[in-house]
C-alpha cells in the first residue's frame, strides 16, 4: 500500500502523473491520498498531517510525501524505514516528525538511477524519483539497492509545551477546515493542572484572556459557544460548536498560548 | 466495497485516517469517495448527495456517511441494512432519505466495543466507530454482532411538491457546482401540466415570474440563456447554458418555487 | 485500469455516480482520478491535462474524459483507440491532443444501447454512456461492438511556436496551481537560440519586456525572484521561486509571448 501527501493541489495533472508512474511499475499496488492540499511549501504543516495519518495505516505502508521547495537542488531524495512504516520524500524535515514518532530503523539516499524514471526533470521529483522508488519498494526491492545509508536526516523543530507554576505555555500546532484549533499540549500535560470536565480554563494569547469550559465534545455546549476539549489527536483543542474558532480568534500555526486553571 | 461521504473537506488528514483504519482491519476492501465537501453540518445536503449516489453502486455496497454535529453526545451510531445497500453513520437523519428510498430491512445501534478502535475519542467517530464498523461488516460480521436492533431511526423531512389548479408548488432541493438548480419536482409530477419540449413554463419565486423554455438539454439554447429541463436525477432543473443559474437567480436549498404552464 | 477527467468538481455526487456505474458493471477495475477541477466547459484545458497525464499510465489504460458543454446535442460520444491507450468522451476536440500524441488506431461512435445505462439522460452522458462504455471495454468488449467506425474526429487547434530571426513567438499553454506558467515552447525549439543555464532571456508580452535568468530549477534563485526553466513537461516555463508568476504577470492561457536571447 502506498499513500501520497503533497502540496500540489488537485486541479493539475501532477498527482495523476505520480499515480500513473507507480501503477506502470507496480499495477497491483493500492494508492491512497492523504491530502494534496498542504499549504504550498509549508513543510511544517505537511509533517504534522503525515504524522497524524501514518499511525492509522497498516504496518509497512509506504508514505510518499512531497512538499519540496528545494526540488532539483542539492537536498537529498531519501527513504526512511521506521518501526511502523516507510517514508519517501525530500530530506528537508518533512519526514522528521513521523520518523521520530515511530523510530528510525534505517535511512538511505536515493541515488540509483535504475529506480528512477529514465528522464529525471529538475522540477518534479515526485513523479520522477519518489513515485518510482515507492513502486519498486512495494515490489520488494531492498533499501540498500536504492543508495547509500545515511544517518543525518534533516530535523524539524518540534514545538514542545512548557509547564511552570500551574501554567502551561504552548502554541497552535494546526487549525483544521472546521476552524478547530489544535495546540501542542497533550492530555497528559493538561492533566497536571488537574482540570476536570466542566471546569473552566483561562486561555491567554496576545493581550486577551478568555475563560472557557473544558468539555468532552462540541455538542455539549450551545451552537456558537466556545469550548476547550481533548481532540482526536489527544491534544488540547479550542473550538466553537458548529463555528470557526481559528477565524474568530485570529489564531494560526505558531500562535503562542497560555493555559491556567480557571476559577 | 465501502464508500465515504463527509463534511470533512480534503485539506486535513481526517479522511485518510478513516481509510487507514478501514484498510488496517480489511486490506482487501475497495474504498470510493462520494464527496467530502458537503457543507459543514448540513445534514440535508449530505442526505441528498448520498441518496443520489447510492443507487448507482453495486448491491450490498457499504456507505459510510459522516455529517455529525452531535458527535460524542447521546445521538446513536447506527448501521442500517436496506434492500440495496448498507448505511453506517450517526443517527441524525443523514441516512434517512436513502433508507426510505430502498426500504429498511434491519437497523442496529453500534454498541459492541469489539468492533470499535481501542480508544474512542469524543470528537471523531468517523475514524473510531464508523470506519471500523464498515471494515468489519465488509469482512462478514453479521449485523446483530454490532449491537441491539432498533426501529426508530431519526427521520428527516423530505419536501414533497404539491399540485393544485395546474400549479405545482415545489422547492429547491440542491444547487450543483455548475449552478444548476435541482427542484423537488419529478418528471411524473411535471407531466401532469402537459408540458412538451419547446413549450414555455412560468417560474415564480419571491416576487419574480420568468417565462423559460422547457428543453431536453443545455445545448439546445444559446450560451447564457436560461432553460428548464429534466435533469439527470429525473427532477425538474433550472439552468443557464454554460452559466450559473443559482447565482443569477439567488436561489438556494429550500427556496420556494411555483411552476405553471406558459402561453 | 480506468481514469476519469471531468469539469464536475468534487462537491457533488456526479463523479461518484460514474464510479458506481463502472464498478457495478466491472467490480474488479481500478479507477484513478486525473482531475475533476478542469475549468467548467474549458475543452482546451481538459485536452492539455489529459495529454500530460496519459503518457505516464500503463499501456491500454482507458481514459474517460468529460468536458461536455454539448451534452445531449448531436455531438457524438466516441471511443478512440490510440497506440498507447483508449480514450472515451464527447467528440468535441477534448480527445484530440492525446489522440494525435500517440497516434490513432481506430475510432468508433458509441451507438449500441446495450453498452449504455438503461435510461440515458440528456444531461449526464458521463454517467449514462461514457462510464458504462469504459467498464465494458475494460471487460474485453471489442471496439466494433460499440458502434460504427468513424474517421473524422473533431480537431482542436494545437498552438505551435514559431521561430524567426532568433526570436521565438509562442503562447501560454497552461498555468498551474503554483502559478507556474507553461508555454508551448519545447526545449528543442528553445535550444535553437543557444541559451545555456545561467544566461538571460528576454521575455516580451504586451508592452512589457523582462530580462530573466534561465536556470535548472526554482531553488537556484532567491525566494520571490523570477526565472525561466524547462519544466516537467519539457516545455519552457516562467516561474517565481515560491511565488505565483501567473498572478504577478497577469498571464493566462493563450497570452502571446516572445522569447529572445538576452545580453
XYZ file of C-alpha atoms in Angstrom, chain A residues 11-14 16-17 127, chain C residues 5 34-35 38-39 42-56 65 67 92-99 101-102 156-159 171-177 180-186 231-237 253-254:
66
model
C -6.555 20.990 -10.297
C -3.492 19.930 -12.277
C -2.499 16.515 -13.561
C 0.604 16.248 -11.332
C -2.277 11.667 -11.546
C 1.140 11.544 -13.211
C 6.946 11.903 -10.385
C -11.068 13.586 -16.011
C -6.855 12.559 -13.136
C -8.675 15.705 -12.051
C -10.930 21.443 -15.110
C -12.364 24.946 -15.544
C -12.788 24.569 -20.924
C -12.100 21.875 -23.512
C -8.602 23.187 -24.249
C -7.526 22.910 -20.615
C -9.017 19.445 -20.325
C -7.287 18.288 -23.501
C -3.962 19.560 -22.214
C -4.278 17.918 -18.778
C -5.280 14.621 -20.366
C -2.348 14.702 -22.769
C 0.061 15.480 -19.898
C -1.128 12.632 -17.721
C -1.866 9.850 -20.215
C 1.739 9.111 -21.146
C 2.532 8.108 -17.553
C -12.781 12.489 -20.213
C -15.826 18.347 -20.512
C -15.711 17.963 -29.247
C -11.927 18.175 -29.513
C -11.260 17.112 -25.917
C -9.626 13.852 -27.003
C -7.750 15.284 -29.980
C -4.405 16.296 -28.383
C -3.827 12.947 -26.799
C -5.086 11.074 -29.870
C 0.177 12.498 -29.463
C 0.017 8.709 -29.537
C -8.606 21.121 -31.639
C -6.106 23.669 -32.853
C -2.777 22.936 -31.230
C -0.875 26.211 -30.898
C 1.917 31.438 -26.119
C 0.864 30.358 -22.647
C -0.440 26.792 -22.737
C -1.252 26.351 -19.075
C -0.825 27.916 -15.638
C -0.754 25.579 -12.668
C -1.851 25.844 -9.028
C 3.942 28.477 -12.829
C 3.418 29.408 -16.489
C 3.894 26.653 -19.051
C 4.425 27.912 -22.595
C 4.024 25.960 -25.829
C 7.808 26.157 -26.476
C 9.549 22.763 -26.198
C 9.520 22.329 -16.747
C 8.490 18.759 -16.134
C 6.627 18.581 -19.459
C 9.794 19.533 -21.367
C 8.348 22.960 -22.158
C 9.679 26.448 -21.390
C 8.214 27.595 -18.098
C -3.959 30.500 -21.270
C -3.400 31.996 -24.721
